[in-house]
Coordinates of C-alpha atoms in Angstrom, one line a residue:
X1 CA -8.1 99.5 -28.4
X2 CA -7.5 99.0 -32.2
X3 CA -4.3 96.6 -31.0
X4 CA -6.7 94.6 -28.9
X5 CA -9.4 94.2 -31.3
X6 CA -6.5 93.2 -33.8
X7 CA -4.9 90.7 -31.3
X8 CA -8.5 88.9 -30.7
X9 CA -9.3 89.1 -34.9
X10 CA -5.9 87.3 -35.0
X11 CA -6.6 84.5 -32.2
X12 CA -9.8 83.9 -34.0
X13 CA -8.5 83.2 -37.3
X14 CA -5.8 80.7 -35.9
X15 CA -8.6 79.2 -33.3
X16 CA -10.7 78.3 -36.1
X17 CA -8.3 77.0 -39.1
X18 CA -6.8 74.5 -35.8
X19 CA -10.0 73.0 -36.0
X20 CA -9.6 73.2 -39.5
X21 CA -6.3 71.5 -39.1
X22 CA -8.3 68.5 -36.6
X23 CA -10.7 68.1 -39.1
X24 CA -8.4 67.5 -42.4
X25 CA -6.2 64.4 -40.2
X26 CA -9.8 62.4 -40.4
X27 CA -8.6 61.8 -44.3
X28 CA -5.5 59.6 -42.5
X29 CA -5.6 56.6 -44.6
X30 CA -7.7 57.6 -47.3
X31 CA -6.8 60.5 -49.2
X32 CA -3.4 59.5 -50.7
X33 CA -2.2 60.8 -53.0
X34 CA -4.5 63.9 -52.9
X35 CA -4.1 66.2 -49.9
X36 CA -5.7 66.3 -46.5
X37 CA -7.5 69.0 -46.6
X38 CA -9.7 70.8 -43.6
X39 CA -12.2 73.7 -43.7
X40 CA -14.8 75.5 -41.4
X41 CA -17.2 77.7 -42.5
X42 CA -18.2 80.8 -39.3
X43 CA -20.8 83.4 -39.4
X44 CA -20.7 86.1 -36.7
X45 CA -18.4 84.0 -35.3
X46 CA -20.2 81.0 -34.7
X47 CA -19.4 77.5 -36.9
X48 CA -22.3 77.2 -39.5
X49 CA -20.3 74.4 -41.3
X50 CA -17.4 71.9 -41.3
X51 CA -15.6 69.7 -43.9
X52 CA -12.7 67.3 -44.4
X53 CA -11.8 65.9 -47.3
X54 CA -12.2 62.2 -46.4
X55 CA -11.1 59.7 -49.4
X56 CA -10.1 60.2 -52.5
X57 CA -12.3 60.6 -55.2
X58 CA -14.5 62.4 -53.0
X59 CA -15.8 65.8 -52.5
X60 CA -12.8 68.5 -51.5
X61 CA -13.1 69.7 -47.8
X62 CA -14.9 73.3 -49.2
X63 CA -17.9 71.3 -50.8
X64 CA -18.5 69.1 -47.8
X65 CA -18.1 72.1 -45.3
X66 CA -21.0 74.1 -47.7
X67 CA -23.3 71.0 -47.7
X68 CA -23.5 71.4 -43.5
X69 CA -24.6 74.8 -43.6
X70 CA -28.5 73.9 -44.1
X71 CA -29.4 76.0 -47.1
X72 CA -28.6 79.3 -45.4
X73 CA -27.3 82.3 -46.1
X74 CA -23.4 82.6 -46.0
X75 CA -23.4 86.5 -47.1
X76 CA -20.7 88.0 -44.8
X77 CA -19.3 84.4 -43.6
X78 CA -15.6 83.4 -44.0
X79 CA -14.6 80.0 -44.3
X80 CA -11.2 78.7 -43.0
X81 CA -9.5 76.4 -45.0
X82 CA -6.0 74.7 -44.4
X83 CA -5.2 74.3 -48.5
X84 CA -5.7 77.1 -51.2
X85 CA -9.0 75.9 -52.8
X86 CA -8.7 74.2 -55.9
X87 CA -9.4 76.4 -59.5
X88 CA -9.6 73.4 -62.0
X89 CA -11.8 70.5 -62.8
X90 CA -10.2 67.8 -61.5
X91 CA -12.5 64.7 -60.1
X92 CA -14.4 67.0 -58.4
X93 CA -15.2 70.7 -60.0
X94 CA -13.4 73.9 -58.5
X95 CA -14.0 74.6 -55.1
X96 CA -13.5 78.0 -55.9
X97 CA -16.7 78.8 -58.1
X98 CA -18.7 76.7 -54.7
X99 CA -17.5 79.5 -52.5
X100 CA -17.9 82.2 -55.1
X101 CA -21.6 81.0 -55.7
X102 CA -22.5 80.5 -52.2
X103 CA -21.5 84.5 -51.5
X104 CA -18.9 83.7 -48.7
X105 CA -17.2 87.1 -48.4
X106 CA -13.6 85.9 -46.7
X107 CA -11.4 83.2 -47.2
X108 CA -8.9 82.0 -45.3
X109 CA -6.2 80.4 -46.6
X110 CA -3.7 78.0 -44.7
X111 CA -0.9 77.6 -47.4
X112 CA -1.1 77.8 -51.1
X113 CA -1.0 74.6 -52.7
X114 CA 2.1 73.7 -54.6
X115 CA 0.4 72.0 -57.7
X116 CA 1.1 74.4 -60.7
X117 CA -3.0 74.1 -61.8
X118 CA -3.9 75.6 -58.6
X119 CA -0.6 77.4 -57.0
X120 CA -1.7 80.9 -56.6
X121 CA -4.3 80.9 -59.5
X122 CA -6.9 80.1 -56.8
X123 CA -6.3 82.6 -54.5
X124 CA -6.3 85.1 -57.9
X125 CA -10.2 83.9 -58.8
X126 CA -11.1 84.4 -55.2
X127 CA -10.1 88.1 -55.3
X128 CA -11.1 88.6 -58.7
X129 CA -14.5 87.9 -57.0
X130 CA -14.2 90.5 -54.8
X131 CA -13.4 88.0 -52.1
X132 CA -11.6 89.2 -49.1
X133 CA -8.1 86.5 -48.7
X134 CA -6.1 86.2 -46.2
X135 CA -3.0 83.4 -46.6
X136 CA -0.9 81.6 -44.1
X137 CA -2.4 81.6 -41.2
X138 CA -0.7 78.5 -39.2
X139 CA 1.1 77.8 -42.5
X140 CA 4.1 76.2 -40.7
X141 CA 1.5 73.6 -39.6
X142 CA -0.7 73.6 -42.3
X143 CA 2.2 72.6 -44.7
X144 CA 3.7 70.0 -42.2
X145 CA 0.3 68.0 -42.6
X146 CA 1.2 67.8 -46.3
X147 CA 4.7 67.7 -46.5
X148 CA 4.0 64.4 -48.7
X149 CA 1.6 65.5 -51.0
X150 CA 4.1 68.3 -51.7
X151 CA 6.8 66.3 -52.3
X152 CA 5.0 64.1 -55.0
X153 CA 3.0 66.6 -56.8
X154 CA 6.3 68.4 -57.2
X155 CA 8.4 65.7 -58.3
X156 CA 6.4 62.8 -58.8
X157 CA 8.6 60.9 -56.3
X158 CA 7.4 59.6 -52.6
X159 CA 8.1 61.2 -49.6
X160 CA 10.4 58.9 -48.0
X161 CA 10.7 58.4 -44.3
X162 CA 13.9 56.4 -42.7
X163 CA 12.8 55.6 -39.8
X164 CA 14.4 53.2 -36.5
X165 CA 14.1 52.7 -33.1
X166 CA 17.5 52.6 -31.0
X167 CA 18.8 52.7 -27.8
X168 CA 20.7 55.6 -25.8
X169 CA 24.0 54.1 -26.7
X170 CA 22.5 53.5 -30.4
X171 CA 21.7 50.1 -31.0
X172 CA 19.1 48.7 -32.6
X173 CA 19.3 45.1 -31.5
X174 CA 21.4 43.4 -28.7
X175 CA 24.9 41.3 -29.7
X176 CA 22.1 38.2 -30.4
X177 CA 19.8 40.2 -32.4
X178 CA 17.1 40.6 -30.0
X179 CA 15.3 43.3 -30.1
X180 CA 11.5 43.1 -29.3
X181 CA 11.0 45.9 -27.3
X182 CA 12.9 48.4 -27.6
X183 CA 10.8 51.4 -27.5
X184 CA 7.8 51.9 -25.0
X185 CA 4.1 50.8 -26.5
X186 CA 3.4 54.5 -26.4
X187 CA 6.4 54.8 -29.1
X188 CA 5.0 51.8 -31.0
X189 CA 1.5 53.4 -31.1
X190 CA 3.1 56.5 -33.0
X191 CA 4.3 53.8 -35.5
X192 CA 1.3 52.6 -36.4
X193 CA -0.2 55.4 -36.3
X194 CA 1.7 56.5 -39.2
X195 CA 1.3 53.0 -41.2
X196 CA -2.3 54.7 -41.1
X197 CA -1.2 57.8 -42.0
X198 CA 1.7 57.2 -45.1
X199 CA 0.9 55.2 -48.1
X200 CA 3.2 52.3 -47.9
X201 CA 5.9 50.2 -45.4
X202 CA 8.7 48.6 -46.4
X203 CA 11.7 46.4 -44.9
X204 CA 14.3 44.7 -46.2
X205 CA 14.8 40.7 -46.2
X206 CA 16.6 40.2 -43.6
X207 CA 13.8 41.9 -41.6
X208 CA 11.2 40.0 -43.3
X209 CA 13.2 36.7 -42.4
X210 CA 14.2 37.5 -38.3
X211 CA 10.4 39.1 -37.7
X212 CA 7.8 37.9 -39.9
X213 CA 6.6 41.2 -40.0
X214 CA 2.9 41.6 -40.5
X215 CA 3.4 45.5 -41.1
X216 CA -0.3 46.6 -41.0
X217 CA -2.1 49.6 -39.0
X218 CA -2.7 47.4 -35.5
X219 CA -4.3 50.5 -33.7
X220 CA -7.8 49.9 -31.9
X221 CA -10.5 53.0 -32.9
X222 CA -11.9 52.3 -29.2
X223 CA -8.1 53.7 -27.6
X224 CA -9.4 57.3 -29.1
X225 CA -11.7 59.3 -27.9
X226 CA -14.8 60.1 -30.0
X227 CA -13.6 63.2 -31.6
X228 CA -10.5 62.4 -31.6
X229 CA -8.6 63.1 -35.8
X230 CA -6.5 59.4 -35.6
X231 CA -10.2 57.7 -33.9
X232 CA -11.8 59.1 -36.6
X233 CA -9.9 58.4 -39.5
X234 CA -9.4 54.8 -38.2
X235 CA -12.8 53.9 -37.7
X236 CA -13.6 55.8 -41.4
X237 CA -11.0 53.2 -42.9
X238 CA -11.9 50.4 -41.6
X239 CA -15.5 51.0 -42.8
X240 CA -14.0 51.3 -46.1
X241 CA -12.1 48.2 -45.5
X242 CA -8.7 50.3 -45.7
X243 CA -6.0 51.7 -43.4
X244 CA -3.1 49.5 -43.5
X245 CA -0.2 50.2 -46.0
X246 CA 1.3 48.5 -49.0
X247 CA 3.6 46.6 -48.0
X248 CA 6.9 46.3 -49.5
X249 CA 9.8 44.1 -49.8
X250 CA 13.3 44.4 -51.5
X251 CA 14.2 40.8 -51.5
X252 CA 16.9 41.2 -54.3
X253 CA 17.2 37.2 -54.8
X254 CA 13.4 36.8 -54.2
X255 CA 14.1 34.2 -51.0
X256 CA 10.8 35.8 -49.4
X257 CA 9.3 32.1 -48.1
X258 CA 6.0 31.4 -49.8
X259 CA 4.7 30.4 -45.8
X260 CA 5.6 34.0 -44.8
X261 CA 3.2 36.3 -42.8
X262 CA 3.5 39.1 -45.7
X263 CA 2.6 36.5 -48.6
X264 CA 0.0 34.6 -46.6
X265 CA -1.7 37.5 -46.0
X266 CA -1.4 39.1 -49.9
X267 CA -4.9 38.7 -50.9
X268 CA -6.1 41.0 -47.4
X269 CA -3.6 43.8 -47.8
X270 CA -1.1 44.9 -51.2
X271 CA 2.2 43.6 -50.7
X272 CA 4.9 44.7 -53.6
X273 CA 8.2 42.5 -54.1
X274 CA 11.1 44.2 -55.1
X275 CA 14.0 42.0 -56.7
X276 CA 16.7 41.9 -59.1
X277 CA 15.6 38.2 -60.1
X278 CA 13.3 38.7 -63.5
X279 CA 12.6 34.7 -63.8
X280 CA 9.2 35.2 -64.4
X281 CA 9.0 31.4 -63.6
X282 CA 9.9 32.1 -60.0
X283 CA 7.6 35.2 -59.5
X284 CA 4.5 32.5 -60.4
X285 CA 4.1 31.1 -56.6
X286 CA 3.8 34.6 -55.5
X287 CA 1.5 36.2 -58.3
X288 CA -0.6 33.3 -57.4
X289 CA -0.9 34.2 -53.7
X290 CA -2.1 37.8 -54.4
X291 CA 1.8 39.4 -54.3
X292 CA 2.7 42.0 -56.7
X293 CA 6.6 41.6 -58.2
X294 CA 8.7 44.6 -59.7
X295 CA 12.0 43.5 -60.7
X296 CA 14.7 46.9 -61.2
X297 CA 18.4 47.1 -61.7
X298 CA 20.8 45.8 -59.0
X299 CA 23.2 48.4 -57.1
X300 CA 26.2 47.3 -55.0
X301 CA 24.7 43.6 -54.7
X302 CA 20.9 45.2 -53.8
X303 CA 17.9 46.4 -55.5
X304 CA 18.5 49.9 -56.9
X305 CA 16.7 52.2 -54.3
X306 CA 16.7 55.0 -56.7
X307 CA 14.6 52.6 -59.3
X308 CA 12.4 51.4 -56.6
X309 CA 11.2 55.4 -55.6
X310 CA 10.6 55.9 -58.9
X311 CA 8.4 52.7 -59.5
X312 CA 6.5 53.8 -56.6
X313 CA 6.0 57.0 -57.3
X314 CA 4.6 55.8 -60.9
X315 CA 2.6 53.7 -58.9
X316 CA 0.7 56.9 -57.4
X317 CA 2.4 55.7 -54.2
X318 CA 3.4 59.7 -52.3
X319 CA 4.9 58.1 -49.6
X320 CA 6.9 55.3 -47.5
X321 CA 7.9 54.3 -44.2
X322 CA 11.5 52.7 -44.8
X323 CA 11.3 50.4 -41.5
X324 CA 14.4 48.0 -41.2
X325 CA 17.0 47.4 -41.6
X326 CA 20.2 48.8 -41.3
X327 CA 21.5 47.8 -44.8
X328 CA 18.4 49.2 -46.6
X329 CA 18.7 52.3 -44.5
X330 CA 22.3 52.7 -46.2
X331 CA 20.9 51.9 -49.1
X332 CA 18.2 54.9 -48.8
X333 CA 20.7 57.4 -47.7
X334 CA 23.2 56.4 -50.0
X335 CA 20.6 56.9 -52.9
X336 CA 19.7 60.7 -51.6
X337 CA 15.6 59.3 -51.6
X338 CA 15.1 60.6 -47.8
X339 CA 13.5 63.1 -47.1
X340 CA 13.0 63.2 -43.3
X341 CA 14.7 60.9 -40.6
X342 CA 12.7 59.4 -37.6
X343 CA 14.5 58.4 -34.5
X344 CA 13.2 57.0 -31.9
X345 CA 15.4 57.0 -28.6
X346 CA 14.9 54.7 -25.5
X347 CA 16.4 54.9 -22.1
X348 CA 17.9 51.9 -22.7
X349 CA 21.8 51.1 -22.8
X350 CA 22.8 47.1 -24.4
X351 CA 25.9 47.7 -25.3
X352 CA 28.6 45.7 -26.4
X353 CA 30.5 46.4 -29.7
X354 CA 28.7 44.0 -31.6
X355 CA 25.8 45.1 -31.2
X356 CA 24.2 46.9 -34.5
X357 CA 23.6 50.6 -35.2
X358 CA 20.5 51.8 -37.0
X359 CA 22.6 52.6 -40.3
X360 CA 24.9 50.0 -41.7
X361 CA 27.2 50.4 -45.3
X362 CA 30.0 51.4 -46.3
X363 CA 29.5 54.7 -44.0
X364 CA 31.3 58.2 -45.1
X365 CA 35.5 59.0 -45.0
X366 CA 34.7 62.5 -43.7
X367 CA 32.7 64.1 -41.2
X368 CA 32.0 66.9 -44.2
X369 CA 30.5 64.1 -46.2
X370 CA 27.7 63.1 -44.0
X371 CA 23.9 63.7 -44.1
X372 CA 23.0 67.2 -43.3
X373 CA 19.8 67.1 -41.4
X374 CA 17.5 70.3 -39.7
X375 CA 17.4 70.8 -36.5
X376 CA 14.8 68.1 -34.7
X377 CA 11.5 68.4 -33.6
X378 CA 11.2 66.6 -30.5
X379 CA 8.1 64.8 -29.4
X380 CA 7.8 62.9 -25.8
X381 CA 6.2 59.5 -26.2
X382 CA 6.5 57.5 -23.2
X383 CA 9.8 56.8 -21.6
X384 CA 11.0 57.5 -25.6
X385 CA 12.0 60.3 -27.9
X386 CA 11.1 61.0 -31.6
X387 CA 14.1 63.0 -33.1
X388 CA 12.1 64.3 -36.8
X389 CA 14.6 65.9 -38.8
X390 CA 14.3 66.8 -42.5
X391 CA 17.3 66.2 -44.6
X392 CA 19.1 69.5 -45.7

């Protein structure tokens, strides 16, 4: 009996910090670089109160979920939430003197939060409360959600993602370069919805040049249903007129034409140049069009990728969607910036020897010298596959 009443305290826990989990995705968009953060707030096993962190600047995800509980009393409550509360006065004060003060009696912590003001110091002032804690219930997934705000508050460095779409037989393009479609729109949706989801995009010239990439978030709030985490965080967004990424080039002999989607549409959405050429007489036509220019050290005959994450992570950019193409993929692996690979896979086959892989370069001599990458996670989109693998 005491095994069954612990199995059903257990469900309840991870039942309630999932919708913990649905809740913090509404900050898609928004929160960079701060974390998404989740929480609900239960009494006699009932939700009295739920909170997401939703922009930055804003109140943290504890606050929000205390202001929904309508004045009453949260004496024997617990509240769920998927980031160890905060301890210091940041923009916001500490989260944990709100759930101190309004006598919630458990907390339940997701994962602690890397950040050396709060790791573990937070969870200390709840117990020296005489709070009850409990930590990592669905860690795994509560630390997935923030793999990138890990990765920059630890290093000050963007999470980078290289990511490409390929066939079975692993091309990326037919022998003529054509390559619109190659993954399924379910596939495509995925992508954008991560353009909502990381803080910036970026592609290499030659992909600017062959597509006249617009590289925003083209996802439609209506698609989702009502409760839906993406639906909401889009429609939040656009309210805030946000969602779509910055947008960035490496164009290491600034050729970027002036009459390009990208710098037409500078003044709508941030679009950051990244070149080797420091003429500040040729940056002029694209300050003037709402561009921003960065000019870094050159590397084998391209802008130093190494430079460029560190720019970006100055910036208080946490993280980027490398997008195309196979030369600036080199480039990203060569420089040891990626921190997870996305692959998606179609059941397609072009063939032909010509036809390009996803990664160009110089390539490795010896097996033992590639990439060591984790084992994927697989996800089903469409007719396609998304291989995620971290790099080792």
């Amino acid at each position: 009996m005491e095994g069954q009443k612990e199995h059903s305290a257990i469900e309840e826990d991870e039942r309630f910090m999932d919708r913990a989990l649905a809740l913090a995705k509404r900050g898609f968009g928004r929160v960079n670089p701060n974390p998404l953060v989740g929480a609900v707030i239960t009494l006699d096993g009932q939700i009295v109160g739920e909170g997401w962190h939703a922009a930055f600047g804003d109140p943290h995800a504890e606050r929000e979920a205390l202001s929904h509980c309508g004045g009453r009393s949260l004496v024997g409550s617990t509240i769920y939430v998927t980031l160890e509360p905060c301890c210091h006065q940041g923009k916001t004060p500490p989260c944990t003197e709100a759930i101190i003060a309004a006598g919630i009696s458990r907390v339940v912590v997701g994962c602690l939060d890397p950040n050396p003001l709060v790791s573990g110091k937070g969870i200390a002032r709840l117990k020296d409360a005489g709070i009850d804690v409990l930590v990592g219930v669905r860690e795994a997934e509560c630390r997935l959600l923030n793999r990138a705000f890990f990765r920059y508050t630890t290093s000050k460095k963007p999470f980078v993602i290289l990511k490409y779409a390929m066939t079975i037989d692993g091309k990326v393009a037919t022998v003529s370069g054509k390559s619109r479609w190659i993954t399924s729109e379910a596939a495509r949706r995925r992508v954008h919805e991560d353009r909502l989801r990381y803080a910036a995009v970026m592609v290499g010239l030659g992909t600017a040049l062959s597509d006249d990439p617009a590289l925003t978030c083209r996802l439609d709030a209506a698609e989702y249903g009502r409760d839906d985490p993406v639906g909401c965080a889009l429609r939040a967004a656009r309210t805030a007129g946000a969602g779509d990424p910055v947008r960035i080039v490496c164009d290491t002999r600034l050729r970027l034409p002036l009459d390009s989607t990208l710098v037409r549409m500078a003044t709508e959405v941030d679009v950051l140049i990244a070149t080797c050429d420091d003429d500040p007489r040729r940056h002029e036509p694209y300050l003037e069009r709402g561009c921003s220019v960065v000019v870094l050290p050159e590397r084998d005959g391209h802008v130093d990728f190494s430079a460029l994450v560190a720019v970006l992570g100055a910036r208080g950019i946490d993280s980027v969607v490398v997008e195309g193409g196979p030369q600036l993929a080199w480039a990203a692996v060569q420089s040891g910036s990626v921190d997870l690979l996305q692959a998606y896979i179609a059941p397609r086959l072009f063939g032909g020897k010509g036809g390009p892989s996803p990664v160009a370069g110089d390539g490795v001599d010896d097996p033992i010298e590639a990439l060591r990458l984790s084992s994927p996670r697989i996800t089903r989109l469409g007719d396609d596959l998304l291989l995620e693998c971290e790099v080792v």
